[in-house]
PDB file of C-alpha atoms and ligand atoms in Angstrom:
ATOM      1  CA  UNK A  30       0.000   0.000   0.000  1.00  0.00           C
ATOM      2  CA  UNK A  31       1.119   3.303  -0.688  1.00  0.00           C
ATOM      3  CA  UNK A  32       2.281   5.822   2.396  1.00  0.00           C
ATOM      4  CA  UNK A  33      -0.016   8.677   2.920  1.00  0.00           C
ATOM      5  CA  UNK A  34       0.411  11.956   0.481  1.00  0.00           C
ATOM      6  CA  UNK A  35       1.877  14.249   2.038  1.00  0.00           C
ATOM      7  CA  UNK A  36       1.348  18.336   0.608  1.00  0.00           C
ATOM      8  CA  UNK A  37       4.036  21.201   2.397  1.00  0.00           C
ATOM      9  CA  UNK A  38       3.317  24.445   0.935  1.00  0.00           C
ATOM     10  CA  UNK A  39       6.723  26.758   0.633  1.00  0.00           C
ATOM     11  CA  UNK A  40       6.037  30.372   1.240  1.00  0.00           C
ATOM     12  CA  UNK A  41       9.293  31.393   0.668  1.00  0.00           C
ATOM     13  CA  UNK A  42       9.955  34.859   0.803  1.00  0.00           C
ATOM     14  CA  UNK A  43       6.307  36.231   0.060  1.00  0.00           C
ATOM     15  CA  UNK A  44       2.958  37.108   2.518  1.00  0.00           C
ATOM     16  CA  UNK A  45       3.087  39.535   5.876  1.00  0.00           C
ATOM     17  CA  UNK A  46       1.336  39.056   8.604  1.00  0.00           C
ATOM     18  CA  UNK A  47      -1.994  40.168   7.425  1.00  0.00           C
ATOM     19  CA  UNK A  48      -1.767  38.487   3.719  1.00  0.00           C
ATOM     20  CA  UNK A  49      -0.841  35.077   5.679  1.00  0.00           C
ATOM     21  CA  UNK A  50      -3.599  35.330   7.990  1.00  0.00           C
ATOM     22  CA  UNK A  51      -5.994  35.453   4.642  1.00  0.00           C
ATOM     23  CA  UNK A  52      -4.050  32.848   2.776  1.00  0.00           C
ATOM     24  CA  UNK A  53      -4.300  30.133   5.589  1.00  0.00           C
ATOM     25  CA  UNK A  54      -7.636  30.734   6.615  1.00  0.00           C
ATOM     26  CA  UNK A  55      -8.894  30.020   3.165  1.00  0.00           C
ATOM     27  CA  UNK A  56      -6.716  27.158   2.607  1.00  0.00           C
ATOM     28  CA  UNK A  57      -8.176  26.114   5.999  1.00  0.00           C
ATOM     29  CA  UNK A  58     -11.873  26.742   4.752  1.00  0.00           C
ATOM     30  CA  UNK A  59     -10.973  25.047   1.443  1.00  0.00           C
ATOM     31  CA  UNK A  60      -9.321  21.698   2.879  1.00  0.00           C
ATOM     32  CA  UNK A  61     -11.165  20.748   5.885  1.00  0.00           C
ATOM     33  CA  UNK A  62     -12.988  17.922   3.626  1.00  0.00           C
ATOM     34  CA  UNK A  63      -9.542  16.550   3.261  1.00  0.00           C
ATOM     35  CA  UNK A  64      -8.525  13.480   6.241  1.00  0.00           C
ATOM     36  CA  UNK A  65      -5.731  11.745   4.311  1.00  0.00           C
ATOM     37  CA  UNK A  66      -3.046  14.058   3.266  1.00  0.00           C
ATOM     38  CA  UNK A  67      -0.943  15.184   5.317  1.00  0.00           C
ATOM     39  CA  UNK A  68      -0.479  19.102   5.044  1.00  0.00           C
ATOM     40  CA  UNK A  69       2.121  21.030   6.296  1.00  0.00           C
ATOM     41  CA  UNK A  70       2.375  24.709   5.596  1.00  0.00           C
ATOM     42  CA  UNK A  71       5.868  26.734   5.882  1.00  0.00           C
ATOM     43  CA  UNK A  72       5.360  30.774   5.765  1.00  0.00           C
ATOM     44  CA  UNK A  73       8.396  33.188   6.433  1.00  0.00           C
ATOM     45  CA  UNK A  74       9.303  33.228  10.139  1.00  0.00           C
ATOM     46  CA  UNK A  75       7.265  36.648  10.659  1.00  0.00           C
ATOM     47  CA  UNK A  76       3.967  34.866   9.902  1.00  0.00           C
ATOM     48  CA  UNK A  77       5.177  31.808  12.088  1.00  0.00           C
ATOM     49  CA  UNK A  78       2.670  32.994  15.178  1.00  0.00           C
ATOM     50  CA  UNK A  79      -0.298  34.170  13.455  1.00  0.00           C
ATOM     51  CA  UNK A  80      -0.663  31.123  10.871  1.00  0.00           C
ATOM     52  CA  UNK A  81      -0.023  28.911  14.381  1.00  0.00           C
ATOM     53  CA  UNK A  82      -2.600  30.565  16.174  1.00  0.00           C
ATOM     54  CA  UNK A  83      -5.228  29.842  12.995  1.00  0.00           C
ATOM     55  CA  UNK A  84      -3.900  26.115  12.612  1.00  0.00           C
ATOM     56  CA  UNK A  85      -4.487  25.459  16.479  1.00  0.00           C
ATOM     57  CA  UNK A  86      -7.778  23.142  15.535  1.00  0.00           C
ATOM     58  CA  UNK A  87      -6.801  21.887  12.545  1.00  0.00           C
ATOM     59  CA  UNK A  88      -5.040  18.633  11.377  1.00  0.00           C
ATOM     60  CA  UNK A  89      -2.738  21.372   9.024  1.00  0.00           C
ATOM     61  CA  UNK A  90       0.837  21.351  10.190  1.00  0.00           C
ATOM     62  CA  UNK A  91       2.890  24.520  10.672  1.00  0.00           C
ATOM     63  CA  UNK A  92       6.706  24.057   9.574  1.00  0.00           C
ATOM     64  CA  UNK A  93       9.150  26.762   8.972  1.00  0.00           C
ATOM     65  CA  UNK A  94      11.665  27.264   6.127  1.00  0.00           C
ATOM     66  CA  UNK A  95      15.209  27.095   7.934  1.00  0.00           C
ATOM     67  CA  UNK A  96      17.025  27.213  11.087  1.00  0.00           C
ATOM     68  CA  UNK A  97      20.439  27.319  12.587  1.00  0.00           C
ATOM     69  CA  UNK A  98      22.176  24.490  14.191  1.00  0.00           C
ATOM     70  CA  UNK A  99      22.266  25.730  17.727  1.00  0.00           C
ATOM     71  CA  UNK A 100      19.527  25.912  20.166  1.00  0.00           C
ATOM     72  CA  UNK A 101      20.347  29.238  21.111  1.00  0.00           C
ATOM     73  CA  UNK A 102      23.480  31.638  21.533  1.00  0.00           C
ATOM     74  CA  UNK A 103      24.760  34.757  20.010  1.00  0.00           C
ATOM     75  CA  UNK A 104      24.355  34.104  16.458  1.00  0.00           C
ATOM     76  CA  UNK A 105      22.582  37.730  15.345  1.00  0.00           C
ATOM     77  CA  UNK A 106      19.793  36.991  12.708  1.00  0.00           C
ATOM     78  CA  UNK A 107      19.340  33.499  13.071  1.00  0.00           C
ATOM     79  CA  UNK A 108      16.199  31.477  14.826  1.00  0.00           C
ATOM     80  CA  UNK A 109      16.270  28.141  17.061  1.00  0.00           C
ATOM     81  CA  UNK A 110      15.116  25.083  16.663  1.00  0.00           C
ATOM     82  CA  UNK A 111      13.768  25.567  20.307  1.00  0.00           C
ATOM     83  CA  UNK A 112      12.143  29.200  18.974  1.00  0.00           C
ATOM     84  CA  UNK A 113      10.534  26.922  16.217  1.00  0.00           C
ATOM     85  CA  UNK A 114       8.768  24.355  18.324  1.00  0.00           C
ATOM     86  CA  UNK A 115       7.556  27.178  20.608  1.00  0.00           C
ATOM     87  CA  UNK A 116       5.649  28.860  17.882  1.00  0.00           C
ATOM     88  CA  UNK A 117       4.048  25.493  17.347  1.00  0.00           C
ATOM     89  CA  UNK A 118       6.497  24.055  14.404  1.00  0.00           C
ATOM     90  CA  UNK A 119       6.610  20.573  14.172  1.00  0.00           C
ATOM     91  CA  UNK A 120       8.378  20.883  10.557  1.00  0.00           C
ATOM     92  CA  UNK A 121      11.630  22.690   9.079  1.00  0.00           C
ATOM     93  CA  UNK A 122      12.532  22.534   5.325  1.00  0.00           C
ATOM     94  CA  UNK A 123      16.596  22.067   5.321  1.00  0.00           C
ATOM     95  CA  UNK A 124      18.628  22.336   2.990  1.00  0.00           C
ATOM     96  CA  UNK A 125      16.673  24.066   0.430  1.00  0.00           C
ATOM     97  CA  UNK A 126      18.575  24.872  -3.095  1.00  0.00           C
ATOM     98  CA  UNK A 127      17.881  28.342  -2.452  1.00  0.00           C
ATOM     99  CA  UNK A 128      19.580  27.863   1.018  1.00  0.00           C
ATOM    100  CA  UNK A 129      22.855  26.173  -0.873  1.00  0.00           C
ATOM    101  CA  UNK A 130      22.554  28.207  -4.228  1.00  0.00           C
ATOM    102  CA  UNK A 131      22.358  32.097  -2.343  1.00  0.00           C
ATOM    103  CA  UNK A 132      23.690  31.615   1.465  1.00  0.00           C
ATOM    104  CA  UNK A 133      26.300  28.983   0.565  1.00  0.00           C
ATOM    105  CA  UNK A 134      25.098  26.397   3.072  1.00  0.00           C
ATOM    106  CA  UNK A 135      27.226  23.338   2.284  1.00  0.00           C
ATOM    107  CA  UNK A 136      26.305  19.512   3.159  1.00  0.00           C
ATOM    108  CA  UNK A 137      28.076  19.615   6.600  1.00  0.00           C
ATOM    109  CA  UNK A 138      26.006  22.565   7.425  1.00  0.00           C
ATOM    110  CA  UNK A 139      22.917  21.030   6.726  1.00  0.00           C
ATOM    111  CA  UNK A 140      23.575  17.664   8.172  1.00  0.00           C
ATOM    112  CA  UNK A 141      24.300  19.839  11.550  1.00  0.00           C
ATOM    113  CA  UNK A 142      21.169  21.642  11.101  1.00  0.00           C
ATOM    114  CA  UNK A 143      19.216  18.168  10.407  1.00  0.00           C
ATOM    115  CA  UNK A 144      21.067  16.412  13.505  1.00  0.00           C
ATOM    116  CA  UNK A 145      19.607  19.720  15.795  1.00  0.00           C
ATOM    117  CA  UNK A 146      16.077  19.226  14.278  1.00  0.00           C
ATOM    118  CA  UNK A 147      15.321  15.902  15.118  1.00  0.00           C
ATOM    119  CA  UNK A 148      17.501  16.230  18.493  1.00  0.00           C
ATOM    120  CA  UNK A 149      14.811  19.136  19.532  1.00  0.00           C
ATOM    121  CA  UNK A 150      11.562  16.996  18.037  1.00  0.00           C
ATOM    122  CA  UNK A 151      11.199  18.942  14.736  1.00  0.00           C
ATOM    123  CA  UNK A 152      10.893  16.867  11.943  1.00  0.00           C
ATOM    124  CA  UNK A 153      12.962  17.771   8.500  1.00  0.00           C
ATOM    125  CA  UNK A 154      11.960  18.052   5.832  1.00  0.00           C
ATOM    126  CA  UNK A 155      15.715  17.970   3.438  1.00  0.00           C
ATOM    127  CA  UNK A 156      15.986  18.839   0.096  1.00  0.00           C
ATOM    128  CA  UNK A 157      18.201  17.033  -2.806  1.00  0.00           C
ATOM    129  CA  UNK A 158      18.295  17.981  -6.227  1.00  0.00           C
ATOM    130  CA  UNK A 159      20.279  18.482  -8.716  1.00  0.00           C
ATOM    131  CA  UNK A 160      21.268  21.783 -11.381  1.00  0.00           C
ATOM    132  CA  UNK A 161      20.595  21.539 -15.269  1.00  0.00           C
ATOM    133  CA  UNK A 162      24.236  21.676 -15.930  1.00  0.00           C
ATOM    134  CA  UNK A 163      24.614  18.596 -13.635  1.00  0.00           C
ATOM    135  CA  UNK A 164      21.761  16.518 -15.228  1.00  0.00           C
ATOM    136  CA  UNK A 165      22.738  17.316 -18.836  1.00  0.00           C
ATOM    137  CA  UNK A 166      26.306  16.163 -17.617  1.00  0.00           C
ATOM    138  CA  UNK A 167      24.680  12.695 -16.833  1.00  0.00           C
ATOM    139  CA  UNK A 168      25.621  13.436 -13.158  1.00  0.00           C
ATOM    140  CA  UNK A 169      22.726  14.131 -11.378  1.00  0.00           C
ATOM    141  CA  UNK A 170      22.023  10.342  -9.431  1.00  0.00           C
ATOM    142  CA  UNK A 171      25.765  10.973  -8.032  1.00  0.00           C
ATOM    143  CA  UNK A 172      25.019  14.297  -6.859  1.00  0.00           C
ATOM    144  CA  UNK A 173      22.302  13.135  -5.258  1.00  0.00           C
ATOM    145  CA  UNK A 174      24.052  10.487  -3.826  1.00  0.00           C
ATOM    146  CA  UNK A 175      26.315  12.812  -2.349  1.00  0.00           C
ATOM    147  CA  UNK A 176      23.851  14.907  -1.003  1.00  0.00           C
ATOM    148  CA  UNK A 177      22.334  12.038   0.377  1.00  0.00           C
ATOM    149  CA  UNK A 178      25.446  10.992   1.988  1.00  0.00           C
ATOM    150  CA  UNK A 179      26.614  13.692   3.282  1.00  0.00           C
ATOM    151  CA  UNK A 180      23.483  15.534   4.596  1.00  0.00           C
ATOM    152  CA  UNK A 181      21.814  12.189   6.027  1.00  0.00           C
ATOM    153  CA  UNK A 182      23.830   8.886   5.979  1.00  0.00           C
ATOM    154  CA  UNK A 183      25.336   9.729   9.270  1.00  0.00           C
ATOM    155  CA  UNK A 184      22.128   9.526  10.924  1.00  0.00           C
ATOM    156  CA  UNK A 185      21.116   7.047  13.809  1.00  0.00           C
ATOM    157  CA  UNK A 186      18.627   4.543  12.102  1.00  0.00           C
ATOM    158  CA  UNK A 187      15.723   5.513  14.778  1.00  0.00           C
ATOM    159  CA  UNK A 188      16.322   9.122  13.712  1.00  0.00           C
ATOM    160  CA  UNK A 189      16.182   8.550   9.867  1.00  0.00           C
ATOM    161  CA  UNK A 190      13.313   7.239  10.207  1.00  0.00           C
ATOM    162  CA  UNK A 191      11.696  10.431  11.341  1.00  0.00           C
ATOM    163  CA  UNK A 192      12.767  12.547   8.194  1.00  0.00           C
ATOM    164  CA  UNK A 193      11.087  13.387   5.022  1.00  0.00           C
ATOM    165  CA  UNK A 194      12.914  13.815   1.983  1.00  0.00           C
ATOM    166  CA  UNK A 195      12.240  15.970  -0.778  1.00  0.00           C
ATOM    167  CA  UNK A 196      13.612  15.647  -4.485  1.00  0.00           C
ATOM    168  CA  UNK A 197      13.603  19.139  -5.938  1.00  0.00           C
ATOM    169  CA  UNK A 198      16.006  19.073  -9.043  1.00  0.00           C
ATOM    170  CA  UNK A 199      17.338  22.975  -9.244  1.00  0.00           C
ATOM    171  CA  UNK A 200      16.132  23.210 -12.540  1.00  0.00           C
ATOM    172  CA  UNK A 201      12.158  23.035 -12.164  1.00  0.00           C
ATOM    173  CA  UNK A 202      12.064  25.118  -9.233  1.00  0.00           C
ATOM    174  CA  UNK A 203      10.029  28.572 -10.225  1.00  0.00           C
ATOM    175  CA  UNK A 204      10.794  27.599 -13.877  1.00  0.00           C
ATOM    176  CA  UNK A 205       7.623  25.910 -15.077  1.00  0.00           C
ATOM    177  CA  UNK A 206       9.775  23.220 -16.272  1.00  0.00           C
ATOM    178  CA  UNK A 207       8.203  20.075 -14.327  1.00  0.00           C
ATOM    179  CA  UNK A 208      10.228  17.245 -14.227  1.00  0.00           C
ATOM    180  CA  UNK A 209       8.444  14.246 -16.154  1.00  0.00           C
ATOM    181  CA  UNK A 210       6.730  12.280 -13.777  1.00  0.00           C
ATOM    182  CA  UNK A 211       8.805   9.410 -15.102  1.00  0.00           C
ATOM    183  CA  UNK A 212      12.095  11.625 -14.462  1.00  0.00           C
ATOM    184  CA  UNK A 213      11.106  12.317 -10.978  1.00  0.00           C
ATOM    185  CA  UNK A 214      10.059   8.442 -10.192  1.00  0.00           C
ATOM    186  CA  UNK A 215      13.298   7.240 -11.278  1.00  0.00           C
ATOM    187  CA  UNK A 216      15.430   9.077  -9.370  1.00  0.00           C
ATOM    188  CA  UNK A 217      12.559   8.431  -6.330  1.00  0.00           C
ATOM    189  CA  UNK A 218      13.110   4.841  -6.740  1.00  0.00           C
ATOM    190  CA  UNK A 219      16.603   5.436  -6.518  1.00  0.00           C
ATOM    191  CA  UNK A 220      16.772   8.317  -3.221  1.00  0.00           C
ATOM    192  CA  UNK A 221      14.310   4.808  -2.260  1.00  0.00           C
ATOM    193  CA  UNK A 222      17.493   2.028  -2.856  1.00  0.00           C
ATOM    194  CA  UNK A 223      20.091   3.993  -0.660  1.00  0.00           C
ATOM    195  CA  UNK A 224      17.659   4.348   2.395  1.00  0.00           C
ATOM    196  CA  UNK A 225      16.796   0.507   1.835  1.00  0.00           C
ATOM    197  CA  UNK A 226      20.706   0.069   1.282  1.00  0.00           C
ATOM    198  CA  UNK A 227      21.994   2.365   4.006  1.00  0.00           C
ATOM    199  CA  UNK A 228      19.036   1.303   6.462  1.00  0.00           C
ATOM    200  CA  UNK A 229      16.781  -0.804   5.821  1.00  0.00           C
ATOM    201  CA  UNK A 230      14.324  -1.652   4.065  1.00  0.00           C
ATOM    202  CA  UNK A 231      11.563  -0.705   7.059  1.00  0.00           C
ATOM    203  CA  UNK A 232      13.421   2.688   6.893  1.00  0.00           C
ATOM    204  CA  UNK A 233      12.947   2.876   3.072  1.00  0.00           C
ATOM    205  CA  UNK A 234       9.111   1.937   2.795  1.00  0.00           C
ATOM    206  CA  UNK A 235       7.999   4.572   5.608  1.00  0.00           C
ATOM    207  CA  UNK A 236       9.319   7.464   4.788  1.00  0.00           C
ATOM    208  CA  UNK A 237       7.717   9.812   2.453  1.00  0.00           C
ATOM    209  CA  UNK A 238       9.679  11.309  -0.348  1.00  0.00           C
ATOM    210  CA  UNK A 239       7.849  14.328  -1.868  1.00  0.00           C
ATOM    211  CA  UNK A 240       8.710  15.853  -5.352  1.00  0.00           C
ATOM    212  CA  UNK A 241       9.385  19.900  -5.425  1.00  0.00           C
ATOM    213  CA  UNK A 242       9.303  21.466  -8.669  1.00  0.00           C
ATOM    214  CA  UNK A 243       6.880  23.661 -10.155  1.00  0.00           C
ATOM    215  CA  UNK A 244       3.948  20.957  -8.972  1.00  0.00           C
ATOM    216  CA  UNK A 245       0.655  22.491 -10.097  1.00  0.00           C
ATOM    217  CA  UNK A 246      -2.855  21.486  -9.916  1.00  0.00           C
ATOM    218  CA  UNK A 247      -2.542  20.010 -13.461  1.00  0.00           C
ATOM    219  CA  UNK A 248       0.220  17.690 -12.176  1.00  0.00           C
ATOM    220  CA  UNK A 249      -0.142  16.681  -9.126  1.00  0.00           C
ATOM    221  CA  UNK A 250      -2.013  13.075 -10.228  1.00  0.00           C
ATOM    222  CA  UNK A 251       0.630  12.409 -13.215  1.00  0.00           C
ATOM    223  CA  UNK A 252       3.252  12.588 -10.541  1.00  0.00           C
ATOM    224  CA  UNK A 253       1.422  11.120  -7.310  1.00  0.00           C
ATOM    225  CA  UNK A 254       0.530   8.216  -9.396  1.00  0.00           C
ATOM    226  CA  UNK A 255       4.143   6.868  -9.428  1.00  0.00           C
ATOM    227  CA  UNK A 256       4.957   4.227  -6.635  1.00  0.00           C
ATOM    228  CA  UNK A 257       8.292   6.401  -5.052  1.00  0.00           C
ATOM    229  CA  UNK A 258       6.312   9.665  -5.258  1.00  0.00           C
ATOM    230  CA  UNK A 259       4.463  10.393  -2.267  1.00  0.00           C
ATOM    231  CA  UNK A 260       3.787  13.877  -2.493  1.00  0.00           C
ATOM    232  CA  UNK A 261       4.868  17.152  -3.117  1.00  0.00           C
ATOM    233  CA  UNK A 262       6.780  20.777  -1.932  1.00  0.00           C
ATOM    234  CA  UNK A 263       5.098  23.487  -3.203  1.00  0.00           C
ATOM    235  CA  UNK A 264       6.139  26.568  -3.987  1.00  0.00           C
ATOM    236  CA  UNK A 265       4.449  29.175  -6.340  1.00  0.00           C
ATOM    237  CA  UNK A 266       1.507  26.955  -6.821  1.00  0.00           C
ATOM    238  CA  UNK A 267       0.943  26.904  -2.214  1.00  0.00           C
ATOM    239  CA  UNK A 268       1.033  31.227  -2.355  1.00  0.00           C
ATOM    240  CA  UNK A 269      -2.882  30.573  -4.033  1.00  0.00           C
ATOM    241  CA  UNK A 270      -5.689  28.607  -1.827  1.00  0.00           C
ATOM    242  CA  UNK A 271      -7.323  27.628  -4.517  1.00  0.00           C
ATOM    243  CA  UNK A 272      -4.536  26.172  -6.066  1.00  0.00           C
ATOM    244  CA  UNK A 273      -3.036  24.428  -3.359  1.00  0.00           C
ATOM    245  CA  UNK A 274      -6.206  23.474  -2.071  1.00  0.00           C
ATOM    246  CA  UNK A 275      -6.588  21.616  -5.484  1.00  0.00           C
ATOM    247  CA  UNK A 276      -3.359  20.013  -5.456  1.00  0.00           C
ATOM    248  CA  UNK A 277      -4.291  18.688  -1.635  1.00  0.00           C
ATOM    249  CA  UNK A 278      -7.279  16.991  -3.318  1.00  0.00           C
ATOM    250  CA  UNK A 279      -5.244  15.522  -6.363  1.00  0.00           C
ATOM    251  CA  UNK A 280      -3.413  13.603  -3.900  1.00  0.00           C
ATOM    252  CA  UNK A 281      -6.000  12.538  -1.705  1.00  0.00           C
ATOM    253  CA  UNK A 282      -7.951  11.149  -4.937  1.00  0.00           C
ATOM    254  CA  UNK A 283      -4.608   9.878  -6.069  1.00  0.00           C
ATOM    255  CA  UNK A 284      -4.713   8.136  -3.242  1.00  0.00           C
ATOM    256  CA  UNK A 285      -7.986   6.834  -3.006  1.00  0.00           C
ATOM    257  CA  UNK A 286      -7.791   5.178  -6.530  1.00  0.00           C
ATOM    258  CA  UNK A 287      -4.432   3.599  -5.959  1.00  0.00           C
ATOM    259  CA  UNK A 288      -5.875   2.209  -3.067  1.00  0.00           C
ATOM    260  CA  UNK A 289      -9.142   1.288  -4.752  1.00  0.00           C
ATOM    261  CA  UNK A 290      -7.633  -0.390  -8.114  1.00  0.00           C
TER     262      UNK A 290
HETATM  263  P1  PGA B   8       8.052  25.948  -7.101  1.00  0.00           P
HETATM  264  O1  PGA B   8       9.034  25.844  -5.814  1.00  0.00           O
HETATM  265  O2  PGA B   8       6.879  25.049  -6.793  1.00  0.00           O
HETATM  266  O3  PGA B   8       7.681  27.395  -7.174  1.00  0.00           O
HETATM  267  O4  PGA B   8       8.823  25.462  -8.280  1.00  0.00           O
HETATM  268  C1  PGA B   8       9.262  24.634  -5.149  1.00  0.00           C
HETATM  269  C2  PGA B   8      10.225  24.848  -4.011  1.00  0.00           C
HETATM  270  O5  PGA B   8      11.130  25.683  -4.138  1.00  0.00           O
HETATM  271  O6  PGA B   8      10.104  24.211  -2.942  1.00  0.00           O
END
């Protein structure tokens, strides 16, 4: 059976206080049909207490877009892990390529940051992917590997087994340029082999490993339908309820019929 969808909406850089409260309470109003995806929602640290405080009663998760490796300390314009879970985070995207690509966080950084998520409770969610120059050099499964490696294979088994993964190849991200859905299973199936290799095969069939990448309404199914694809980071397509509402739905229907055939 397939693991349950799971739908994290990446604000990035976009909504104040006031525009967040409005976007969440109408993704709220517009999902509360929904009971089998997981949702998780990550606005900019600003909007961290208001979207919290509107998500109290709901089964929508709040996660935030980054931290720092240290639960506290003088480290001017940074936030905890320990500041995260007291605004109600239970989630923190690491390792984001706009993290690596702009602020030069490395591997070792992020495995750090991953290692202080799960030590405080927070569950990561750690990005892979590779850049257009690496994929048309026919290197992008040993990047990944290497991201892989580095950012996660030093984990205790008990703690890998908390994280999500997410594939987001460089190149789709704000582009429009979807990876196929048989592009993005593939190297699933393969992020899939090194956890069963590394771990274990328990490890490898329960976690979720989402596909980031200019996911829209239109293809959310093409992409959930593939075994190793189990759901999806959004970004542009998460900053509109409607749309994100829709892609929530894709996946639970997804869902249903896989189960169902
Ligand atoms: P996009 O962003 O959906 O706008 O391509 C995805 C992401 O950066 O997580």
């Amino acid at each position: 059976m397939k693991r349950k969808p799971f739908i994290a909406g990446n604000w990035k850089m976009y909504k104040n206080a006031s525009e967040a409260v409005t976007l969440v309470q109408t993704i709220k109003a517009a999902a509360h049909t929904v009971s089998d995806v997981t949702i998780v929602i990550c606005p900019p640290f600003t909007a961290l207490g208001v979207v919290s405080k509107i998500l109290t009663d709901t089964a929508i998760q709040l996660g935030a877009q980054n931290m720092y490796s240290a639960p506290e300390g003088a480290f001017t314009g940074e936030i905890s892990p320990t500041m995260l879970k007291d605004v109600g985070c239970r989630y923190v995207i690491l390792g984001h390529s706009e993290r690596r690509q702009y602020f030069k966080e490395d591997d070792i950084l992020i495995h750090e940051k991953v290692k202080t998520a799960l030590k405080y409770s927070l569950v990561p969610i750690v990005c892979l992917g590779e850049t257009l120059a690496e994929r048309e050099a026919k290197k992008h499964f040993d990047i990944v590997k290497t991201q892989f490696d580095e950012c996660l294979a030093r984990l205790e088994k008990d703690d890998m087994a908390k994280v999500v993964i997410a594939y987001e190849p460089v190149w789709a991200i704000g582009t429009g340029k979807t990876a196929t859905p048989d592009q993005a299973e593939q190297m699933h199936s393969y992020i899939r082999r090194l956890l069963n290799e590394r771990y274990s095969q328990e490890v490898g069939n329960r976690i979720p490993i989402l596909y980031g990448g200019s996911v829209k309404p239109d293809n959310t199914k093409s992409l959930m339908e593939k075994p190793n694809i189990d759901g999806a980071l959004v970004g542009g397509a998460s900053l509109k309820a409607e749309s994100f509402a829709q892609i929530i739905i894709e996946a639970q229907q997804t869902h249903e019929a896989g189960i169902n055939s």
